[in-house]
Amino acid sequence: MAAARPRRHDPERRQRIVDAALRVVGARGIAGLSHRTVAAEADVPLGSTTYHFASLDELLVAALRQANEGFGRQLRERAELADLGGPSTDLAPVLARLMGEWIGGERTGVELEYELYLAALRRPALRPVAAEWTEAVTAALARHTDLVTARALVALMDGICLQVLLTDTEYDEEYARAMLTRLLAARPDAPGDPTSGVRRVSSDSPGPSTDT
Amino acid sequence: MAAARPRRHDPERRQRIVDAALRVVGARGIAGLSHRTVAAEADVPLGSTTYHFASLDELLVAALRQANEGFGRQLRERAELADLGGPSTDLAPVLARLMGEWIGGERTGVELEYELYLAALRRPALRPVAAEWTEAVTAALARHTDLVTARALVALMDGICLQVLLTDTEYDEEYARAMLTRLLAARPDAPGDPTSGVRRVSSDSPGPSTDT
Amino acid sequence: MAAARPRRHDPERRQRIVDAALRVVGARGIAGLSHRTVAAEADVPLGSTTYHFASLDELLVAALRQANEGFGRQLRERAELADLGGPSTDLAPVLARLMGEWIGGERTGVELEYELYLAALRRPALRPVAAEWTEAVTAALARHTDLVTARALVALMDGICLQVLLTDTEYDEEYARAMLTRLLAARPDAPGDPTSGVRRVSSDSPGPSTDT
Amino acid sequence: MAAARPRRHDPERRQRIVDAALRVVGARGIAGLSHRTVAAEADVPLGSTTYHFASLDELLVAALRQANEGFGRQLRERAELADLGGPSTDLAPVLARLMGEWIGGERTGVELEYELYLAALRRPALRPVAAEWTEAVTAALARHTDLVTARALVALMDGICLQVLLTDTEYDEEYARAMLTRLLAARPDAPGDPTSGVRRVSSDSPGPSTDT
DNA sequence: AATGAATGAGCATTCATTCAT
DNA sequence: TATGAATGAATGCTCATTCAT
């Protein structure tokens, strides 16, 4: 039993620790992440975790960065695969579907990614990574619409997912699609755009004029 | 049960503990909340906290419920004060301004409310309270538009706030106003609406039912 | 073995911990003092030490205070026993002898008391206790001479002891007696004082004000 | 042995480590000194510190030796500069002033030198160095008085400094001068000296021999 | 000769919980 | 009913040391 751990040179040690950390957070939440739990999960000595990651924040940063690959990569791939040649509004159903698949998947994975992401609220160390993720996703979407709209799409998607996750309600893909569509359809440069006043409106002028 | 008859000798004891809990979470995060820290902050005996709140989750529920009064009440009051008689699109600048004031306020208070809200992700006990809050805000907004749109407005606002808080970026009121406007302007009953597929709903059901 | 520790109510617990702390410091130095070592030495659960003394500093304060009784009480008793009716210079041999006995005793005890005392250099929490000790000893000596001289006697004794302890040299009682005598004999108000020139020697100001 | 041939590729490496050790002890005390902290402070690899100084004691010896240069050199220079041709009592104000300047300087530096010096209490390895320092200072002072008196002057100065440092009281230069004066004025060769029993010694032996 | 990697022991401290009033 | 005392487990983290280059 004790004899089974003579491995000194283990170049993948660091990676295994990050993987273990993700499993631990997935199963028990960030609150359940400790040097000890991750060491046990990774089957490495306790000292090994503190050696590779001087603080838990450091480990969380690595974990979040790795988790970002999940949804982010999916989204980018999907958005690209869609190969949208037509009007950008076509993006909405793709995104709504993607959200549905993601949220409908294993609850554990979804919670894990969101929990890591939201942890940036209280841990400044995670904010750059959270920003990276947002930027990456936004940039991916911006290929099919403008940057401002892309950012709003991401915000809306975040908000919709949170509503589902925080209030124990069902994800409604049709509703999501419709709302994403509104953000896309009403772009200033969209033909027949009802919110073309956006640019005109500054500080205190009346709300963006909508045509009737 | 223990919590069911809290005000016996010191009727304010329970309330003082909740207040202290909010201060503790505000200052040190949920991770910093313990029977001990809250007892010290409330200046009550340690045993008193375990007596009134058998578990920390119970205390968190009470705290979240109380915190909800903050932004929620502000939003409802503001929305009502606006006394919008005209087109519902006028709602956007009001909300954008309100968000700006809220987010521009004390970071501590903002973090506190969001942290409690987001904690529902991992604590099922908090979800009903989180749902209450969402429902209340949505209902308030629904007085000026339809329920589906209201729900999306809340989602978008959540998403925008999170982007600001998680990525350490500045809040852009103009951007927020414009995006909220898009959601409002493109309602199904707005003429020329490209998303006319979504009908106005008035039901109270969690997920807005949509037809195709 | 494990069954041998069912004692919940132990009113002397606190005192036993302090005693154990003194033994630990005596044997292994302050550097060897930890909640664990003291718990083991006192044969109490680890949590018991942190419960009674929230920090190690707190424990050190209690230990130093208790250690002060040692030499301090001896000195006061001895000084009183001497029942000096004659000129205060008689104090010198008494003190020199006392130092000799103290320093010639168990090295462990001597080191312990000095180490705790000197620890005040870096631990502000100990300074009030160190000051208490100095004041007490000074006051005891002041009964046989003036306050200023008493303070100097203490300082000289400290310095002589340190020389012995830090440089591994023998204590020379005769030398100590002679030097203490000089401090006593040369008091401004001592008859035939050869240092009545104190004032004369100093460049500008009169000697330190001494109470009489 | 490892330390015996330190300057091979990086001849300043060893010196840099000692300098860093002094900074570390100054800032965090001896308790804060470790191979890691000093390596970080010196900006050298961890292994380098263990290579050049096999044990922390070894490093402390080097640090103490270097620190000794501080006050010791100052004192010697000052005492020499004074170029006292007159009666030795003139030494007192010079020493009192020097103490005042030293103690009134940066607390960090003062604490550092004293802490290293006092550490000899528990670390036999440091005692020879502490003895060296005492001998050097004593010898310097002995040029202006006899050896026995010089030793007592050093002891009194140590005691006075410690009182100030350990009890958070103000240094009283006038008081120090007066007490040093007493030690000097009452020398055996001073006329009417009540302590004529102590002969002047010139030997180099550790303890001043006295007859009765 | 010199150093990065690695590890098990130990640290102060916090904690939920239990128990005896 | 309410609460101080008590405790064993767990936490993040630092460390001297060992080992394999």
PDB file of N, CA and C in Angstrom, chain C residues 125-193:
ATOM      1  N   ALA C 125       3.302  42.160  22.602  1.00  0.00           N
ATOM      2  CA  ALA C 125       2.324  41.690  23.591  1.00  0.00           C
ATOM      3  C   ALA C 125       2.987  41.377  24.923  1.00  0.00           C
ATOM      4  N   LEU C 126       4.263  41.035  24.878  1.00  0.00           N
ATOM      5  CA  LEU C 126       4.940  40.680  26.118  1.00  0.00           C
ATOM      6  C   LEU C 126       5.498  41.894  26.854  1.00  0.00           C
ATOM      7  N   ARG C 127       5.571  43.002  26.186  1.00  0.00           N
ATOM      8  CA  ARG C 127       6.245  44.155  26.794  1.00  0.00           C
ATOM      9  C   ARG C 127       5.593  44.621  28.089  1.00  0.00           C
ATOM     10  N   PRO C 128       4.278  44.684  28.126  1.00  0.00           N
ATOM     11  CA  PRO C 128       3.692  45.103  29.408  1.00  0.00           C
ATOM     12  C   PRO C 128       4.099  44.177  30.550  1.00  0.00           C
ATOM     13  N   VAL C 129       4.169  42.897  30.281  1.00  0.00           N
ATOM     14  CA  VAL C 129       4.540  41.967  31.343  1.00  0.00           C
ATOM     15  C   VAL C 129       6.006  42.151  31.710  1.00  0.00           C
ATOM     16  N   ALA C 130       6.831  42.341  30.711  1.00  0.00           N
ATOM     17  CA  ALA C 130       8.244  42.596  30.995  1.00  0.00           C
ATOM     18  C   ALA C 130       8.378  43.869  31.823  1.00  0.00           C
ATOM     19  N   ALA C 131       7.588  44.861  31.459  1.00  0.00           N
ATOM     20  CA  ALA C 131       7.635  46.115  32.212  1.00  0.00           C
ATOM     21  C   ALA C 131       7.179  45.900  33.650  1.00  0.00           C
ATOM     22  N   GLU C 132       6.139  45.120  33.805  1.00  0.00           N
ATOM     23  CA  GLU C 132       5.666  44.805  35.159  1.00  0.00           C
ATOM     24  C   GLU C 132       6.802  44.238  35.993  1.00  0.00           C
ATOM     25  N   TRP C 133       7.493  43.306  35.411  1.00  0.00           N
ATOM     26  CA  TRP C 133       8.552  42.642  36.158  1.00  0.00           C
ATOM     27  C   TRP C 133       9.633  43.647  36.554  1.00  0.00           C
ATOM     28  N   THR C 134      10.067  44.410  35.572  1.00  0.00           N
ATOM     29  CA  THR C 134      11.104  45.394  35.862  1.00  0.00           C
ATOM     30  C   THR C 134      10.645  46.359  36.950  1.00  0.00           C
ATOM     31  N   GLU C 135       9.425  46.782  36.837  1.00  0.00           N
ATOM     32  CA  GLU C 135       8.910  47.719  37.828  1.00  0.00           C
ATOM     33  C   GLU C 135       8.880  47.105  39.218  1.00  0.00           C
ATOM     34  N   ALA C 136       8.431  45.857  39.254  1.00  0.00           N
ATOM     35  CA  ALA C 136       8.317  45.195  40.558  1.00  0.00           C
ATOM     36  C   ALA C 136       9.687  45.075  41.218  1.00  0.00           C
ATOM     37  N   VAL C 137      10.642  44.601  40.447  1.00  0.00           N
ATOM     38  CA  VAL C 137      11.978  44.438  41.011  1.00  0.00           C
ATOM     39  C   VAL C 137      12.559  45.789  41.407  1.00  0.00           C
ATOM     40  N   THR C 138      12.399  46.739  40.525  1.00  0.00           N
ATOM     41  CA  THR C 138      12.917  48.066  40.826  1.00  0.00           C
ATOM     42  C   THR C 138      12.296  48.616  42.105  1.00  0.00           C
ATOM     43  N   ALA C 139      11.001  48.444  42.217  1.00  0.00           N
ATOM     44  CA  ALA C 139      10.322  48.969  43.408  1.00  0.00           C
ATOM     45  C   ALA C 139      10.844  48.290  44.665  1.00  0.00           C
ATOM     46  N   ALA C 140      11.074  46.977  44.559  1.00  0.00           N
ATOM     47  CA  ALA C 140      11.579  46.259  45.723  1.00  0.00           C
ATOM     48  C   ALA C 140      12.940  46.816  46.137  1.00  0.00           C
ATOM     49  N   LEU C 141      13.787  47.040  45.159  1.00  0.00           N
ATOM     50  CA  LEU C 141      15.114  47.564  45.478  1.00  0.00           C
ATOM     51  C   LEU C 141      15.036  49.010  45.958  1.00  0.00           C
ATOM     52  N   ALA C 142      14.068  49.722  45.427  1.00  0.00           N
ATOM     53  CA  ALA C 142      13.975  51.140  45.775  1.00  0.00           C
ATOM     54  C   ALA C 142      13.693  51.335  47.256  1.00  0.00           C
ATOM     55  N   ARG C 143      13.249  50.283  47.895  1.00  0.00           N
ATOM     56  CA  ARG C 143      13.006  50.426  49.324  1.00  0.00           C
ATOM     57  C   ARG C 143      14.309  50.632  50.080  1.00  0.00           C
ATOM     58  N   HIS C 144      15.400  50.270  49.433  1.00  0.00           N
ATOM     59  CA  HIS C 144      16.690  50.376  50.126  1.00  0.00           C
ATOM     60  C   HIS C 144      17.594  51.440  49.509  1.00  0.00           C
ATOM     61  N   THR C 145      17.116  52.048  48.492  1.00  0.00           N
ATOM     62  CA  THR C 145      17.886  53.130  47.869  1.00  0.00           C
ATOM     63  C   THR C 145      16.880  53.983  47.102  1.00  0.00           C
ATOM     64  N   ASP C 146      17.370  54.857  46.264  1.00  0.00           N
ATOM     65  CA  ASP C 146      16.421  55.674  45.514  1.00  0.00           C
ATOM     66  C   ASP C 146      16.012  54.953  44.228  1.00  0.00           C
ATOM     67  N   LEU C 147      14.971  55.454  43.602  1.00  0.00           N
ATOM     68  CA  LEU C 147      14.405  54.793  42.421  1.00  0.00           C
ATOM     69  C   LEU C 147      15.386  54.730  41.267  1.00  0.00           C
ATOM     70  N   VAL C 148      16.063  55.821  41.026  1.00  0.00           N
ATOM     71  CA  VAL C 148      16.986  55.865  39.898  1.00  0.00           C
ATOM     72  C   VAL C 148      18.102  54.845  40.077  1.00  0.00           C
ATOM     73  N   THR C 149      18.644  54.819  41.273  1.00  0.00           N
ATOM     74  CA  THR C 149      19.704  53.847  41.535  1.00  0.00           C
ATOM     75  C   THR C 149      19.162  52.425  41.402  1.00  0.00           C
ATOM     76  N   ALA C 150      17.972  52.227  41.904  1.00  0.00           N
ATOM     77  CA  ALA C 150      17.375  50.898  41.817  1.00  0.00           C
ATOM     78  C   ALA C 150      17.275  50.455  40.363  1.00  0.00           C
ATOM     79  N   ARG C 151      16.837  51.357  39.541  1.00  0.00           N
ATOM     80  CA  ARG C 151      16.690  51.015  38.131  1.00  0.00           C
ATOM     81  C   ARG C 151      18.047  50.649  37.525  1.00  0.00           C
ATOM     82  N   ALA C 152      19.051  51.393  37.908  1.00  0.00           N
ATOM     83  CA  ALA C 152      20.386  51.111  37.378  1.00  0.00           C
ATOM     84  C   ALA C 152      20.913  49.779  37.907  1.00  0.00           C
ATOM     85  N   LEU C 153      20.596  49.500  39.133  1.00  0.00           N
ATOM     86  CA  LEU C 153      21.027  48.203  39.687  1.00  0.00           C
ATOM     87  C   LEU C 153      20.440  47.066  38.856  1.00  0.00           C
ATOM     88  N   VAL C 154      19.162  47.199  38.580  1.00  0.00           N
ATOM     89  CA  VAL C 154      18.506  46.160  37.773  1.00  0.00           C
ATOM     90  C   VAL C 154      19.163  46.062  36.398  1.00  0.00           C
ATOM     91  N   ALA C 155      19.419  47.197  35.810  1.00  0.00           N
ATOM     92  CA  ALA C 155      20.039  47.193  34.488  1.00  0.00           C
ATOM     93  C   ALA C 155      21.409  46.516  34.537  1.00  0.00           C
ATOM     94  N   LEU C 156      22.180  46.864  35.530  1.00  0.00           N
ATOM     95  CA  LEU C 156      23.515  46.274  35.628  1.00  0.00           C
ATOM     96  C   LEU C 156      23.426  44.767  35.859  1.00  0.00           C
ATOM     97  N   MET C 157      22.519  44.385  36.713  1.00  0.00           N
ATOM     98  CA  MET C 157      22.362  42.959  36.959  1.00  0.00           C
ATOM     99  C   MET C 157      21.962  42.228  35.677  1.00  0.00           C
ATOM    100  N   ASP C 158      21.050  42.815  34.953  1.00  0.00           N
ATOM    101  CA  ASP C 158      20.658  42.218  33.681  1.00  0.00           C
ATOM    102  C   ASP C 158      21.869  42.075  32.777  1.00  0.00           C
ATOM    103  N   GLY C 159      22.611  43.144  32.672  1.00  0.00           N
ATOM    104  CA  GLY C 159      23.767  43.116  31.786  1.00  0.00           C
ATOM    105  C   GLY C 159      24.791  42.085  32.211  1.00  0.00           C
ATOM    106  N   ILE C 160      25.043  41.990  33.495  1.00  0.00           N
ATOM    107  CA  ILE C 160      26.027  41.010  33.978  1.00  0.00           C
ATOM    108  C   ILE C 160      25.555  39.587  33.713  1.00  0.00           C
ATOM    109  N   CYS C 161      24.296  39.336  34.000  1.00  0.00           N
ATOM    110  CA  CYS C 161      23.755  37.998  33.748  1.00  0.00           C
ATOM    111  C   CYS C 161      23.864  37.648  32.268  1.00  0.00           C
ATOM    112  N   LEU C 162      23.525  38.597  31.444  1.00  0.00           N
ATOM    113  CA  LEU C 162      23.569  38.313  30.017  1.00  0.00           C
ATOM    114  C   LEU C 162      24.985  37.995  29.567  1.00  0.00           C
ATOM    115  N   GLN C 163      25.929  38.753  30.070  1.00  0.00           N
ATOM    116  CA  GLN C 163      27.317  38.465  29.683  1.00  0.00           C
ATOM    117  C   GLN C 163      27.666  37.027  30.015  1.00  0.00           C
ATOM    118  N   VAL C 164      27.251  36.612  31.172  1.00  0.00           N
ATOM    119  CA  VAL C 164      27.549  35.240  31.576  1.00  0.00           C
ATOM    120  C   VAL C 164      26.860  34.234  30.668  1.00  0.00           C
ATOM    121  N   LEU C 165      25.585  34.500  30.426  1.00  0.00           N
ATOM    122  CA  LEU C 165      24.798  33.528  29.674  1.00  0.00           C
ATOM    123  C   LEU C 165      25.148  33.506  28.188  1.00  0.00           C
ATOM    124  N   LEU C 166      25.441  34.659  27.646  1.00  0.00           N
ATOM    125  CA  LEU C 166      25.651  34.729  26.203  1.00  0.00           C
ATOM    126  C   LEU C 166      27.077  34.383  25.794  1.00  0.00           C
ATOM    127  N   THR C 167      28.004  34.519  26.706  1.00  0.00           N
ATOM    128  CA  THR C 167      29.388  34.304  26.290  1.00  0.00           C
ATOM    129  C   THR C 167      30.008  33.097  26.975  1.00  0.00           C
ATOM    130  N   ASP C 168      29.171  32.333  27.660  1.00  0.00           N
ATOM    131  CA  ASP C 168      29.678  31.104  28.271  1.00  0.00           C
ATOM    132  C   ASP C 168      30.853  31.362  29.215  1.00  0.00           C
ATOM    133  N   THR C 169      30.729  32.398  30.016  1.00  0.00           N
ATOM    134  CA  THR C 169      31.786  32.648  30.997  1.00  0.00           C
ATOM    135  C   THR C 169      31.246  32.380  32.392  1.00  0.00           C
ATOM    136  N   GLU C 170      32.149  32.321  33.333  1.00  0.00           N
ATOM    137  CA  GLU C 170      31.743  32.057  34.709  1.00  0.00           C
ATOM    138  C   GLU C 170      31.197  33.314  35.361  1.00  0.00           C
ATOM    139  N   TYR C 171      30.267  33.124  36.242  1.00  0.00           N
ATOM    140  CA  TYR C 171      29.778  34.263  37.005  1.00  0.00           C
ATOM    141  C   TYR C 171      30.796  34.588  38.090  1.00  0.00           C
ATOM    142  N   ASP C 172      31.134  35.862  38.211  1.00  0.00           N
ATOM    143  CA  ASP C 172      32.121  36.293  39.193  1.00  0.00           C
ATOM    144  C   ASP C 172      31.425  37.157  40.243  1.00  0.00           C
ATOM    145  N   GLU C 173      31.100  36.542  41.335  1.00  0.00           N
ATOM    146  CA  GLU C 173      30.289  37.237  42.331  1.00  0.00           C
ATOM    147  C   GLU C 173      30.987  38.465  42.901  1.00  0.00           C
ATOM    148  N   GLU C 174      32.285  38.327  43.051  1.00  0.00           N
ATOM    149  CA  GLU C 174      33.024  39.443  43.641  1.00  0.00           C
ATOM    150  C   GLU C 174      32.967  40.673  42.740  1.00  0.00           C
ATOM    151  N   TYR C 175      33.136  40.413  41.469  1.00  0.00           N
ATOM    152  CA  TYR C 175      33.075  41.490  40.478  1.00  0.00           C
ATOM    153  C   TYR C 175      31.686  42.135  40.491  1.00  0.00           C
ATOM    154  N   ALA C 176      30.688  41.298  40.514  1.00  0.00           N
ATOM    155  CA  ALA C 176      29.319  41.817  40.527  1.00  0.00           C
ATOM    156  C   ALA C 176      29.098  42.689  41.768  1.00  0.00           C
ATOM    157  N   ARG C 177      29.525  42.179  42.899  1.00  0.00           N
ATOM    158  CA  ARG C 177      29.339  42.923  44.121  1.00  0.00           C
ATOM    159  C   ARG C 177      30.027  44.294  44.038  1.00  0.00           C
ATOM    160  N   ALA C 178      31.231  44.280  43.520  1.00  0.00           N
ATOM    161  CA  ALA C 178      31.983  45.532  43.439  1.00  0.00           C
ATOM    162  C   ALA C 178      31.286  46.554  42.551  1.00  0.00           C
ATOM    163  N   MET C 179      30.791  46.090  41.433  1.00  0.00           N
ATOM    164  CA  MET C 179      30.179  47.040  40.504  1.00  0.00           C
ATOM    165  C   MET C 179      28.834  47.550  41.030  1.00  0.00           C
ATOM    166  N   LEU C 180      28.090  46.663  41.643  1.00  0.00           N
ATOM    167  CA  LEU C 180      26.837  47.113  42.250  1.00  0.00           C
ATOM    168  C   LEU C 180      27.138  48.137  43.343  1.00  0.00           C
ATOM    169  N   THR C 181      28.195  47.867  44.062  1.00  0.00           N
ATOM    170  CA  THR C 181      28.590  48.795  45.111  1.00  0.00           C
ATOM    171  C   THR C 181      28.879  50.179  44.540  1.00  0.00           C
ATOM    172  N   ARG C 182      29.542  50.183  43.407  1.00  0.00           N
ATOM    173  CA  ARG C 182      29.847  51.498  42.822  1.00  0.00           C
ATOM    174  C   ARG C 182      28.574  52.282  42.526  1.00  0.00           C
ATOM    175  N   LEU C 183      27.604  51.587  41.988  1.00  0.00           N
ATOM    176  CA  LEU C 183      26.352  52.297  41.684  1.00  0.00           C
ATOM    177  C   LEU C 183      25.716  52.841  42.958  1.00  0.00           C
ATOM    178  N   LEU C 184      25.814  52.045  44.009  1.00  0.00           N
ATOM    179  CA  LEU C 184      25.181  52.449  45.264  1.00  0.00           C
ATOM    180  C   LEU C 184      25.986  53.520  45.983  1.00  0.00           C
ATOM    181  N   ALA C 185      27.286  53.298  45.994  1.00  0.00           N
ATOM    182  CA  ALA C 185      28.134  54.191  46.792  1.00  0.00           C
ATOM    183  C   ALA C 185      28.190  55.587  46.198  1.00  0.00           C
ATOM    184  N   ALA C 186      28.066  55.650  44.927  1.00  0.00           N
ATOM    185  CA  ALA C 186      28.289  56.936  44.279  1.00  0.00           C
ATOM    186  C   ALA C 186      27.038  57.774  44.173  1.00  0.00           C
ATOM    187  N   ARG C 187      26.020  57.348  44.871  1.00  0.00           N
ATOM    188  CA  ARG C 187      24.813  58.165  44.792  1.00  0.00           C
ATOM    189  C   ARG C 187      25.118  59.592  45.221  1.00  0.00           C
ATOM    190  N   PRO C 188      24.466  60.547  44.613  1.00  0.00           N
ATOM    191  CA  PRO C 188      24.752  61.953  44.913  1.00  0.00           C
ATOM    192  C   PRO C 188      24.641  62.255  46.402  1.00  0.00           C
ATOM    193  N   ASP C 189      23.697  61.574  47.052  1.00  0.00           N
ATOM    194  CA  ASP C 189      23.477  61.898  48.457  1.00  0.00           C
ATOM    195  C   ASP C 189      24.258  60.994  49.397  1.00  0.00           C
ATOM    196  N   ALA C 190      25.083  60.138  48.801  1.00  0.00           N
ATOM    197  CA  ALA C 190      25.881  59.279  49.675  1.00  0.00           C
ATOM    198  C   ALA C 190      26.976  60.105  50.315  1.00  0.00           C
ATOM    199  N   PRO C 191      27.204  59.862  51.575  1.00  0.00           N
ATOM    200  CA  PRO C 191      28.227  60.656  52.282  1.00  0.00           C
ATOM    201  C   PRO C 191      29.601  60.379  51.695  1.00  0.00           C
ATOM    202  N   GLY C 192      30.356  61.408  51.573  1.00  0.00           N
ATOM    203  CA  GLY C 192      31.705  61.267  51.032  1.00  0.00           C
ATOM    204  C   GLY C 192      31.708  60.706  49.628  1.00  0.00           C
ATOM    205  N   ASP C 193      30.718  61.050  48.911  1.00  0.00           N
ATOM    206  CA  ASP C 193      30.568  60.491  47.569  1.00  0.00           C
ATOM    207  C   ASP C 193      31.653  60.990  46.632  1.00  0.00           C
TER     208      ASP C 193
END
